[in-house]
PDB file of N, CA and C in Angstrom:
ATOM      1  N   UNK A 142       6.317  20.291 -18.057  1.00  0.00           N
ATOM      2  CA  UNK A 142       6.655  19.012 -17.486  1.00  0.00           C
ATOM      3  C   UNK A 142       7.237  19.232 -16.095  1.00  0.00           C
ATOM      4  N   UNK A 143       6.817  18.586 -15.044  1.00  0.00           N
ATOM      5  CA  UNK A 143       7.262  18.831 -14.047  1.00  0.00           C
ATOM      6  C   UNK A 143       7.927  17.142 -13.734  1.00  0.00           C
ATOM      7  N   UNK A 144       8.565  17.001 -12.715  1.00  0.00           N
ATOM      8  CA  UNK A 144       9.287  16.059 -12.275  1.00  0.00           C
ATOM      9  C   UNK A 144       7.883  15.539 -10.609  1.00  0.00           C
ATOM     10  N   UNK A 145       8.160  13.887 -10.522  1.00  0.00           N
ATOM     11  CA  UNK A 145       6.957  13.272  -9.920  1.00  0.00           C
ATOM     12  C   UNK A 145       8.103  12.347  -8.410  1.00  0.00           C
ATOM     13  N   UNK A 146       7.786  12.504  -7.776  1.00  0.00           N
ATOM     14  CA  UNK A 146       8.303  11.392  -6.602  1.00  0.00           C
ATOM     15  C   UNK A 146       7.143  10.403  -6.629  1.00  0.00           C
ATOM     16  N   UNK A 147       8.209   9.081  -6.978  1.00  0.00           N
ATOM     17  CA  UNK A 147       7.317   7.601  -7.176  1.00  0.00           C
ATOM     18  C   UNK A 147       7.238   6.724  -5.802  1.00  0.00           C
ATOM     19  N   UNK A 148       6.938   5.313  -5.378  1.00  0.00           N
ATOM     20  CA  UNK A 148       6.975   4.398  -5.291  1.00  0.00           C
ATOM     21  C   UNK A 148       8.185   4.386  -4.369  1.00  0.00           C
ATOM     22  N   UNK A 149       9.164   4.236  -4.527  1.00  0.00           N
ATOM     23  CA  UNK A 149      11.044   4.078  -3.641  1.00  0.00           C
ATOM     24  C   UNK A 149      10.758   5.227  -2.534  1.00  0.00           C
ATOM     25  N   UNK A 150       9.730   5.995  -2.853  1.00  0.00           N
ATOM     26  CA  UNK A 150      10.152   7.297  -1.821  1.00  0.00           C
ATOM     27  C   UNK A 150       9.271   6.656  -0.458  1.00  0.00           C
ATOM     28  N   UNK A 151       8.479   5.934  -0.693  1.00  0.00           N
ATOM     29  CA  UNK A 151       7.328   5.280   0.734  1.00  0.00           C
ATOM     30  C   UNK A 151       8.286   4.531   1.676  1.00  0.00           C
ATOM     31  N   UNK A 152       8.319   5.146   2.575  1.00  0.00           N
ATOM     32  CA  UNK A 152       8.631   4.542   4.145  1.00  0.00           C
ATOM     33  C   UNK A 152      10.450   5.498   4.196  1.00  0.00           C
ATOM     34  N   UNK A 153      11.140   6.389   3.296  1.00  0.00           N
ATOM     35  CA  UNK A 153      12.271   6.483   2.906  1.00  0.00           C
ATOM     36  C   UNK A 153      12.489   7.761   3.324  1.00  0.00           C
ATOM     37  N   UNK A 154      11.792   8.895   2.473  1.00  0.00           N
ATOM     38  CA  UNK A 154      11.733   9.959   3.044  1.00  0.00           C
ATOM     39  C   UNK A 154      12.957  10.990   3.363  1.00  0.00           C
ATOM     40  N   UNK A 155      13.997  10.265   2.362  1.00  0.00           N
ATOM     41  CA  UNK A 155      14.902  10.896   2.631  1.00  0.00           C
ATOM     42  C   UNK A 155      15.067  12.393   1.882  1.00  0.00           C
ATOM     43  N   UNK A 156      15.870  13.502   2.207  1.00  0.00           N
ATOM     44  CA  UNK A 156      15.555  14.574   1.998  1.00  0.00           C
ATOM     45  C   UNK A 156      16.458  15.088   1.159  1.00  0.00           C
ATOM     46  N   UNK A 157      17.077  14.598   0.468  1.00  0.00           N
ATOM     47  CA  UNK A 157      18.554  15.126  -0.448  1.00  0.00           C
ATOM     48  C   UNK A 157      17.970  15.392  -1.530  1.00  0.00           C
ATOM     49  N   UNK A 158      16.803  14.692  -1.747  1.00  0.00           N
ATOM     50  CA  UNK A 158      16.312  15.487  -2.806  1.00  0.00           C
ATOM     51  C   UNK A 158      15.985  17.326  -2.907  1.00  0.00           C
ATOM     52  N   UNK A 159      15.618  16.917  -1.773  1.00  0.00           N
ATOM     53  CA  UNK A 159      14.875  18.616  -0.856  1.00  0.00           C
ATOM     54  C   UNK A 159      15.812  19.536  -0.996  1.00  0.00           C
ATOM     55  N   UNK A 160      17.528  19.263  -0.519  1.00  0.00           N
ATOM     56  CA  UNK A 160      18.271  20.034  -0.372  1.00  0.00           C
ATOM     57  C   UNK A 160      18.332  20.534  -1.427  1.00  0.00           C
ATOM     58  N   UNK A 161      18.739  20.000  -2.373  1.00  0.00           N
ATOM     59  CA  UNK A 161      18.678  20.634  -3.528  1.00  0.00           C
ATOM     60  C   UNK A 161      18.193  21.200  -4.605  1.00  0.00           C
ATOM     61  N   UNK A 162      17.154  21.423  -4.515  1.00  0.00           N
ATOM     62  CA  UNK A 162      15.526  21.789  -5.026  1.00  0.00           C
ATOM     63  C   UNK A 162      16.354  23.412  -4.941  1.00  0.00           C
ATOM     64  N   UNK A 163      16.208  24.139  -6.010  1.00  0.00           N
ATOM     65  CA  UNK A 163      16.551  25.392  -6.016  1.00  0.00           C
ATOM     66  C   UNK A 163      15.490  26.372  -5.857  1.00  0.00           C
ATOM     67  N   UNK A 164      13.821  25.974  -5.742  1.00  0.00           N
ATOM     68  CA  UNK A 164      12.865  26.414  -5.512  1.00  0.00           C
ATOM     69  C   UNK A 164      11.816  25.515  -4.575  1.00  0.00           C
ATOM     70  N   UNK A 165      13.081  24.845  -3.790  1.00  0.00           N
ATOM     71  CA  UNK A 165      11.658  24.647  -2.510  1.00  0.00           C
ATOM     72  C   UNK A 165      10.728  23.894  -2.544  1.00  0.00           C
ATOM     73  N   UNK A 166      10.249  22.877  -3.956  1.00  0.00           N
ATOM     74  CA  UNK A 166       9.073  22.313  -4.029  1.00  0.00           C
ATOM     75  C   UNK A 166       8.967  21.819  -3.449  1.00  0.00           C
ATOM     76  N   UNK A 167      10.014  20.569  -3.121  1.00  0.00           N
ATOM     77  CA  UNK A 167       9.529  19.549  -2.250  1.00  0.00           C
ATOM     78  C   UNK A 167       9.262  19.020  -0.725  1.00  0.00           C
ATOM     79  N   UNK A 168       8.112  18.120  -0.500  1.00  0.00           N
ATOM     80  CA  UNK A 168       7.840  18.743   1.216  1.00  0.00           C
ATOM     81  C   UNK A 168       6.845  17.259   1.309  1.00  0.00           C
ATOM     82  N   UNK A 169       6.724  17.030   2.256  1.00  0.00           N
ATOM     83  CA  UNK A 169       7.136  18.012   3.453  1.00  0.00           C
ATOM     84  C   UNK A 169       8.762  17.445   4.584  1.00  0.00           C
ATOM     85  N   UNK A 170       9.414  17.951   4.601  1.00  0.00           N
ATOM     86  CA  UNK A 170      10.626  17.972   5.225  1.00  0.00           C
ATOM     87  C   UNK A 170      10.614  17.484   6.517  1.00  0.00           C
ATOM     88  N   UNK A 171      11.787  17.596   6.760  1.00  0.00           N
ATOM     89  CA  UNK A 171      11.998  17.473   8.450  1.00  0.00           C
ATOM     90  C   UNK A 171      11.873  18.858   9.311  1.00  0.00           C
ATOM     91  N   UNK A 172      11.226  18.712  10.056  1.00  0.00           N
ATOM     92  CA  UNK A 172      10.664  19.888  11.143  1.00  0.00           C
ATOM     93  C   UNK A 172       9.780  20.650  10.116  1.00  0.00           C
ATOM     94  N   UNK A 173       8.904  20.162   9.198  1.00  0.00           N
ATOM     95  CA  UNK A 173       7.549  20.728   8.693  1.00  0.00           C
ATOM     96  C   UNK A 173       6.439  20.144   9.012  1.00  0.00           C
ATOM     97  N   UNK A 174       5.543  20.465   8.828  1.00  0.00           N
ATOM     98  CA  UNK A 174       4.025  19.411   9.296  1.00  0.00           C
ATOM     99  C   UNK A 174       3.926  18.824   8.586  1.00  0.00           C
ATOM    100  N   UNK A 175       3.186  17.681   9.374  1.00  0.00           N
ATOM    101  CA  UNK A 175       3.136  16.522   8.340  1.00  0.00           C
ATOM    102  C   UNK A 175       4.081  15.537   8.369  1.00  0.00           C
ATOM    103  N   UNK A 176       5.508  15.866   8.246  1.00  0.00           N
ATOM    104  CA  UNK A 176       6.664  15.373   7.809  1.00  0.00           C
ATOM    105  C   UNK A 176       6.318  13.631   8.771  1.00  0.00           C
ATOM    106  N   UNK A 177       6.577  13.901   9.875  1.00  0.00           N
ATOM    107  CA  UNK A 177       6.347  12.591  10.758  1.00  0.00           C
ATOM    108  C   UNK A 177       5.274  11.152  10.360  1.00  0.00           C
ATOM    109  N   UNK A 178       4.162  11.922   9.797  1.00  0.00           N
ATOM    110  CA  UNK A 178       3.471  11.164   9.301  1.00  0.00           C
ATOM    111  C   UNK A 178       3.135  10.907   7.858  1.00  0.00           C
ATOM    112  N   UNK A 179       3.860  11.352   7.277  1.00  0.00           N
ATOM    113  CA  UNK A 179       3.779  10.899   5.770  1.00  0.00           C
ATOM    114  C   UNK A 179       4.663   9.874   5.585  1.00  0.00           C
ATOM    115  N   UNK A 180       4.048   9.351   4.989  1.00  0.00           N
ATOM    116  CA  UNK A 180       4.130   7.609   4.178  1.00  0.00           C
ATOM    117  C   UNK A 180       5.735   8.505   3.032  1.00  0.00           C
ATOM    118  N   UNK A 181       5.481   9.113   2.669  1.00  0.00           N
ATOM    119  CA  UNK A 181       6.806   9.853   1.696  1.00  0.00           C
ATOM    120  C   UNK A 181       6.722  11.251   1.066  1.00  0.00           C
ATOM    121  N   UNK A 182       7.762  12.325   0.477  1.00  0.00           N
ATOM    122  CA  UNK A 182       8.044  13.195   0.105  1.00  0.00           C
ATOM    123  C   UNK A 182       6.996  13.410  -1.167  1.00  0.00           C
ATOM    124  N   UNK A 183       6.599  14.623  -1.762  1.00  0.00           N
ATOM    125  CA  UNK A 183       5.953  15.166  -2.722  1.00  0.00           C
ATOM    126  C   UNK A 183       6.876  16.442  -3.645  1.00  0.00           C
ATOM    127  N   UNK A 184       6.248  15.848  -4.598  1.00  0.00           N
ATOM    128  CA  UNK A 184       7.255  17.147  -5.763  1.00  0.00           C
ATOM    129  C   UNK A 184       5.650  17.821  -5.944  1.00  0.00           C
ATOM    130  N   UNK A 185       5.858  19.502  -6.022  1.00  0.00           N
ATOM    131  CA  UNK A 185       4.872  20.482  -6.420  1.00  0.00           C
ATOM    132  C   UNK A 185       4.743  20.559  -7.517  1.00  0.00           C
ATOM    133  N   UNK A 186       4.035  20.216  -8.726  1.00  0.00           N
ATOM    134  CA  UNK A 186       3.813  20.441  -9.965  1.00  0.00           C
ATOM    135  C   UNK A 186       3.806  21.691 -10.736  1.00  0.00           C
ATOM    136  N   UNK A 187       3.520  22.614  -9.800  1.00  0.00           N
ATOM    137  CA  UNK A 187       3.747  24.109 -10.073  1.00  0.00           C
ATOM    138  C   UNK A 187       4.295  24.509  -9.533  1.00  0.00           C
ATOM    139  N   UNK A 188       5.043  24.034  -8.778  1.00  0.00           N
ATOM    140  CA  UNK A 188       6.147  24.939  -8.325  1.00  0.00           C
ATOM    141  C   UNK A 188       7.738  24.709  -9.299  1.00  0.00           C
ATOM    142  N   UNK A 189       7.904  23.250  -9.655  1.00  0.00           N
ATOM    143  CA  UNK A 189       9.069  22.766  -9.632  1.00  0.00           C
ATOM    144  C   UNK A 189       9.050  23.356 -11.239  1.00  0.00           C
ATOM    145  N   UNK A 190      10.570  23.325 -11.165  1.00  0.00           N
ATOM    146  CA  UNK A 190      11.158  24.094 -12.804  1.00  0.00           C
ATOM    147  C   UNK A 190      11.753  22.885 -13.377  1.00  0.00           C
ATOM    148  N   UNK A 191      11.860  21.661 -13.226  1.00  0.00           N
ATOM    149  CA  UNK A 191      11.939  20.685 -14.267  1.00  0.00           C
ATOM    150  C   UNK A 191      13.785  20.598 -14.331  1.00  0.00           C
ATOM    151  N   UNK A 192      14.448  21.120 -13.158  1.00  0.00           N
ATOM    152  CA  UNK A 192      15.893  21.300 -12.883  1.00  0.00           C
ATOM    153  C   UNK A 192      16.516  19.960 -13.030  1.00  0.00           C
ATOM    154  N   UNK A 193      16.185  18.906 -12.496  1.00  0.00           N
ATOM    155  CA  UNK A 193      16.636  17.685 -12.887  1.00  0.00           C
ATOM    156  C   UNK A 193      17.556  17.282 -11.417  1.00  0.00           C
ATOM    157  N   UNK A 194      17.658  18.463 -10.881  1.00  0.00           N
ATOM    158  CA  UNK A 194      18.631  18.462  -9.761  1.00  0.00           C
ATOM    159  C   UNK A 194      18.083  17.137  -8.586  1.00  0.00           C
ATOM    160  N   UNK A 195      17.039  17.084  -8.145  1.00  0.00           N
ATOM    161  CA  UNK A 195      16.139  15.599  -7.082  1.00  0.00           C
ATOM    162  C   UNK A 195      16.642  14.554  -7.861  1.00  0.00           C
ATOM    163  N   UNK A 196      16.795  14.531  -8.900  1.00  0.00           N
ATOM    164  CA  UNK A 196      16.928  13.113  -9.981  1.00  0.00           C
ATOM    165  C   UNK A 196      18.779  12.406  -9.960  1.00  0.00           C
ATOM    166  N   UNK A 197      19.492  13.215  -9.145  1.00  0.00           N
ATOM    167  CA  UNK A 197      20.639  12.553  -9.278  1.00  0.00           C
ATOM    168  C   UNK A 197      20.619  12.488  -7.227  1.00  0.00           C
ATOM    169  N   UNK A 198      20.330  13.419  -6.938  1.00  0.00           N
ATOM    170  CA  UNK A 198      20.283  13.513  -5.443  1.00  0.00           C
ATOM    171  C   UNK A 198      19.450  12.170  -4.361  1.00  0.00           C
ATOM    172  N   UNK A 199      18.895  11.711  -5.395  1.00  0.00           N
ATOM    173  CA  UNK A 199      17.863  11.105  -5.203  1.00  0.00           C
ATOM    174  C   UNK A 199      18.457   9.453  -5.073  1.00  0.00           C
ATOM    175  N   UNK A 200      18.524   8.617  -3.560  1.00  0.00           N
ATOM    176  CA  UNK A 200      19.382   7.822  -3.251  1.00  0.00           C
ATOM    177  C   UNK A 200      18.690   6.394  -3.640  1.00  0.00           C
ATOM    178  N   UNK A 201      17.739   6.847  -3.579  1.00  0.00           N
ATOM    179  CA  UNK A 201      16.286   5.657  -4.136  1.00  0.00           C
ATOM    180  C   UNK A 201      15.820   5.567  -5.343  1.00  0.00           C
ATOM    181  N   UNK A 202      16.294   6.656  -6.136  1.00  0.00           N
ATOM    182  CA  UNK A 202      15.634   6.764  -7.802  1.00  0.00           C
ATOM    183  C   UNK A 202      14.176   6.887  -7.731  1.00  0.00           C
ATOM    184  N   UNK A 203      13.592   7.758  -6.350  1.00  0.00           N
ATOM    185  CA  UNK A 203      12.143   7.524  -6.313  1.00  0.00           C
ATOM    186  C   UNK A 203      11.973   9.282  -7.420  1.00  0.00           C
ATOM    187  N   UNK A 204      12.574  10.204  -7.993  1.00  0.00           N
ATOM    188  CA  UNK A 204      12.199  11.199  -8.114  1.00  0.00           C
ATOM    189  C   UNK A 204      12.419  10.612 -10.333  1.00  0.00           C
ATOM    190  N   UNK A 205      11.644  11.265 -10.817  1.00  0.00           N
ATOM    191  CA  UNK A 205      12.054  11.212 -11.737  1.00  0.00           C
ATOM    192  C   UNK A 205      10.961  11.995 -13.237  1.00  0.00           C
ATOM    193  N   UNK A 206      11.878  12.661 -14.341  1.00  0.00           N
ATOM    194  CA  UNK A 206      10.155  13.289 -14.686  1.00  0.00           C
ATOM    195  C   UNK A 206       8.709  12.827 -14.998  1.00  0.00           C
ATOM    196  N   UNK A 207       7.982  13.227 -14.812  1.00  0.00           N
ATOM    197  CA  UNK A 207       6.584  13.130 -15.599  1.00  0.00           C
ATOM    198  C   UNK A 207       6.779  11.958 -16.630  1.00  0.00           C
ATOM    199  N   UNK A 208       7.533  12.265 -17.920  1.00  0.00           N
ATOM    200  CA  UNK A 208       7.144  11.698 -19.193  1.00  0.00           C
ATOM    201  C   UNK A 208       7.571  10.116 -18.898  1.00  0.00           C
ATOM    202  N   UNK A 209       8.668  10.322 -17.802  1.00  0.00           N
ATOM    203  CA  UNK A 209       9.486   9.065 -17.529  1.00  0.00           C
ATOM    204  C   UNK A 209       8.681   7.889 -16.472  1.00  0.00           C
ATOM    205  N   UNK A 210       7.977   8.532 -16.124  1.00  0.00           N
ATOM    206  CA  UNK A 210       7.224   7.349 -14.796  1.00  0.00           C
ATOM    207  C   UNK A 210       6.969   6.023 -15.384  1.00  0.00           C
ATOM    208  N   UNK A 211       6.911   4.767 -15.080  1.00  0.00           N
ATOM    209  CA  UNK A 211       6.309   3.921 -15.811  1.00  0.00           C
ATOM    210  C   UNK A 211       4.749   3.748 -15.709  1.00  0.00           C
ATOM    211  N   UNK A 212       3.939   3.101 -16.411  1.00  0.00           N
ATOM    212  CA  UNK A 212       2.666   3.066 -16.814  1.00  0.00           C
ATOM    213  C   UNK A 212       2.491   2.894 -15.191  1.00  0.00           C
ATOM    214  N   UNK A 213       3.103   1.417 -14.567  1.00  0.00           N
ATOM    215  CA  UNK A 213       2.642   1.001 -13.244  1.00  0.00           C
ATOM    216  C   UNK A 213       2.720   1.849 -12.554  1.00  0.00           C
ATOM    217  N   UNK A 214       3.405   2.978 -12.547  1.00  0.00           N
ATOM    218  CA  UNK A 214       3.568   3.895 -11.359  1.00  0.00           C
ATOM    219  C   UNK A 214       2.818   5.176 -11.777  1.00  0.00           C
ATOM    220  N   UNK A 215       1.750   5.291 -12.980  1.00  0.00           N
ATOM    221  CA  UNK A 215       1.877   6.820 -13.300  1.00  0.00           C
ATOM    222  C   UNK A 215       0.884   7.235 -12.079  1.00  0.00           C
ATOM    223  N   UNK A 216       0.070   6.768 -11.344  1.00  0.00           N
ATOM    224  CA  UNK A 216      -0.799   7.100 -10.429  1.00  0.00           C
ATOM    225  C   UNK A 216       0.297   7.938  -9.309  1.00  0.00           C
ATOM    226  N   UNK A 217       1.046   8.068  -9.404  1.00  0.00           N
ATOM    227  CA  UNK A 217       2.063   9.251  -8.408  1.00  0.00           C
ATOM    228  C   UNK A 217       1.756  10.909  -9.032  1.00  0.00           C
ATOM    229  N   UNK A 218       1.935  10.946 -10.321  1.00  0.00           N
ATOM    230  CA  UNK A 218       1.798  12.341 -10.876  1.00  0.00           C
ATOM    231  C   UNK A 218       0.444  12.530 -10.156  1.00  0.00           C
ATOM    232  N   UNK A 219      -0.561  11.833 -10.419  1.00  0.00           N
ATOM    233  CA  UNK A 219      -1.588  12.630  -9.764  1.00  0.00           C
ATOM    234  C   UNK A 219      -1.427  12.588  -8.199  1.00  0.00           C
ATOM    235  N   UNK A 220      -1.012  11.671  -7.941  1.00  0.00           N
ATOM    236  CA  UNK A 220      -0.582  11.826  -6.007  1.00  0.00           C
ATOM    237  C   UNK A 220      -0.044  12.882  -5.861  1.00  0.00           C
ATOM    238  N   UNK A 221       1.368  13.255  -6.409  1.00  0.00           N
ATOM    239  CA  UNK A 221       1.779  14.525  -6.166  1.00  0.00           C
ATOM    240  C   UNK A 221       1.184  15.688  -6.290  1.00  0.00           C
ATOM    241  N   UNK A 222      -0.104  15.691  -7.507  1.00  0.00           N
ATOM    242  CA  UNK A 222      -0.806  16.802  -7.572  1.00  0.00           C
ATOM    243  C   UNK A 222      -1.767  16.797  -6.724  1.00  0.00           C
ATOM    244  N   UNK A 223      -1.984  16.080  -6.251  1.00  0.00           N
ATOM    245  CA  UNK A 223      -3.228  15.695  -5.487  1.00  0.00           C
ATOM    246  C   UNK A 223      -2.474  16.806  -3.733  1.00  0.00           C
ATOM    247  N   UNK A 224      -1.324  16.172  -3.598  1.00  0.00           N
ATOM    248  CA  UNK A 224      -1.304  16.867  -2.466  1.00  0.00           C
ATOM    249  C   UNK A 224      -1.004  17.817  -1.960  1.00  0.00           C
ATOM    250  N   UNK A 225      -0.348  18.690  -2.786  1.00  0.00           N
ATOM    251  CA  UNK A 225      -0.502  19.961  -2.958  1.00  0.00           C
ATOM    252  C   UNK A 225      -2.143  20.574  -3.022  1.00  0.00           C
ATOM    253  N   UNK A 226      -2.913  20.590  -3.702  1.00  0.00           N
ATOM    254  CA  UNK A 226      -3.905  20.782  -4.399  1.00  0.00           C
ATOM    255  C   UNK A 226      -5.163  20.568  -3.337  1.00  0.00           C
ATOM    256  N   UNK A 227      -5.181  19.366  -2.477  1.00  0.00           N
ATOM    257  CA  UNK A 227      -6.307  18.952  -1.853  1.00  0.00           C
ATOM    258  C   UNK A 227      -5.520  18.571   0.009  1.00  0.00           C
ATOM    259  N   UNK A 228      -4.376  18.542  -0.015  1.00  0.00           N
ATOM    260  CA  UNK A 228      -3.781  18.650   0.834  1.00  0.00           C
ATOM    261  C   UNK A 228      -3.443  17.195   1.644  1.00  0.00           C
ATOM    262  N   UNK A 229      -2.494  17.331   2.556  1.00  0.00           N
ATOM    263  CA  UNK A 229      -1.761  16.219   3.459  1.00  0.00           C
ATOM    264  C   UNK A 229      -2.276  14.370   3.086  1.00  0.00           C
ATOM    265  N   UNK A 230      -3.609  14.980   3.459  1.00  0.00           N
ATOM    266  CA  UNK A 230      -4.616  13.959   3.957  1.00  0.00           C
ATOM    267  C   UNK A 230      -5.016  13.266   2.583  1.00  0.00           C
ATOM    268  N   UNK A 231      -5.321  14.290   1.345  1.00  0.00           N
ATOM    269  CA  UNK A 231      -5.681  13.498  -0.061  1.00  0.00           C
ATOM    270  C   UNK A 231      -4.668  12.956  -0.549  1.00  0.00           C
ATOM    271  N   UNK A 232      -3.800  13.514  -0.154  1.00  0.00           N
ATOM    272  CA  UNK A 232      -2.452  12.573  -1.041  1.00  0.00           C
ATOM    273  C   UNK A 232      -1.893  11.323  -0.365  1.00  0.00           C
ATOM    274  N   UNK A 233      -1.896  11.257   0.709  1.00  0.00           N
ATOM    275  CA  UNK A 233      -1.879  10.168   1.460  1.00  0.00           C
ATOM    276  C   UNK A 233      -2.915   9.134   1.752  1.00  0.00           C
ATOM    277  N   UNK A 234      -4.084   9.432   1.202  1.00  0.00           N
ATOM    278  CA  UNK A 234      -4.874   8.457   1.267  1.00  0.00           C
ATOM    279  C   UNK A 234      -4.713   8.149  -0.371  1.00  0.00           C
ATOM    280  N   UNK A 235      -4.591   8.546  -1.134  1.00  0.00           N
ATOM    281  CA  UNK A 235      -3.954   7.913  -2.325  1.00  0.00           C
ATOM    282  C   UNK A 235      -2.780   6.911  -2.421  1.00  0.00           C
ATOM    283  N   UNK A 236      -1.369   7.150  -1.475  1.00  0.00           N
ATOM    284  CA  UNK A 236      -0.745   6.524  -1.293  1.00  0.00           C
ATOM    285  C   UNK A 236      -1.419   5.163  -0.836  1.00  0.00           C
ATOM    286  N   UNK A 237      -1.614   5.331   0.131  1.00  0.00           N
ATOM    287  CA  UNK A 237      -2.791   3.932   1.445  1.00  0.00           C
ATOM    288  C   UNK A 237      -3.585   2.877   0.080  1.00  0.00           C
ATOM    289  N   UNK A 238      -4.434   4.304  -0.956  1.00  0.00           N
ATOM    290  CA  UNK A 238      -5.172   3.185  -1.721  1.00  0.00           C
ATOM    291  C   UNK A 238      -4.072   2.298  -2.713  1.00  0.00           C
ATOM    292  N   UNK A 239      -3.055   3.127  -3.488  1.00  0.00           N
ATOM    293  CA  UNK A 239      -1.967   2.684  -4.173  1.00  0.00           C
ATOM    294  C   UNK A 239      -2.187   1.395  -3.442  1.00  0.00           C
ATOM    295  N   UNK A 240      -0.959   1.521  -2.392  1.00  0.00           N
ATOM    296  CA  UNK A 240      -0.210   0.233  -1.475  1.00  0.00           C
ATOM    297  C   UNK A 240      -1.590  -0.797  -1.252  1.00  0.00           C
ATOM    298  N   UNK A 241      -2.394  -0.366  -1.032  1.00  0.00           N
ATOM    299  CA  UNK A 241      -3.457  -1.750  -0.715  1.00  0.00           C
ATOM    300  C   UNK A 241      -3.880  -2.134  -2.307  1.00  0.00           C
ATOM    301  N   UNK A 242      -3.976  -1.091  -3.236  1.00  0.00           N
ATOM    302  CA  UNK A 242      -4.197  -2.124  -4.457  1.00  0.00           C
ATOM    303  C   UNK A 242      -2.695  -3.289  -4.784  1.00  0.00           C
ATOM    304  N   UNK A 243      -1.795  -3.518  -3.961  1.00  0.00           N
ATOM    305  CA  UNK A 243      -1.025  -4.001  -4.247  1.00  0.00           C
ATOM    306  C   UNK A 243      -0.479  -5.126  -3.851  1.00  0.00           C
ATOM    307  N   UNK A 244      -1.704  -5.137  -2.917  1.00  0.00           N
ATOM    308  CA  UNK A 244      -1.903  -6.937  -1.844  1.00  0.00           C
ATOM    309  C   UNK A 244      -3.084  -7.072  -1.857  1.00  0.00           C
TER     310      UNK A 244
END
């Protein structure tokens, strides 16, 4: 089980989750690529150890595990895997399709 950044994290981007990540998953940060233009933060599915630590750090409640996402939001687990996996551009155009299925 890995832990998923939802929905609260778009346009927010804040990084306290990041700090405290004891292995780094989450990205892309401030002064990393990308960072400027992402719509919001990503949790690594293989990277992250399921610490719980993003989930209190987390000022938006956008981080939270896998099992916990709600139905409406589960399309993030695969966003997050997605962007790791296929990179910057696939996961963010997932976001784009999300948000437009939503108007």
């Amino acid at each position: 089980m890995a832990y998923v950044i939802v929905e609260t994290c778009i346009g927010t981007k804040d990084t306290s989750c990041a700090d405290v990540c004891p292995v780094d998953c989450i990205h892309p940060t401030a002064g990393e690529e990308n960072h400027d233009e992402a719509t919001m933060l990503y949790i690594d599915p293989n990277e992250c150890i399921d610490c719980d630590a993003c989930v209190e750090a987390c000022p938006v409640d956008a981080c939270m595990s896998e099992d916990d996402v709600p139905d409406q939001l589960e399309v993030f687990t695969e966003i997050n895997r997605v962007y790791f996996e296929e990179g910057h551009a696939a996961g963010e155009k997932m976001v784009a399709e999300f948000l437009a299925s939503k108007s």
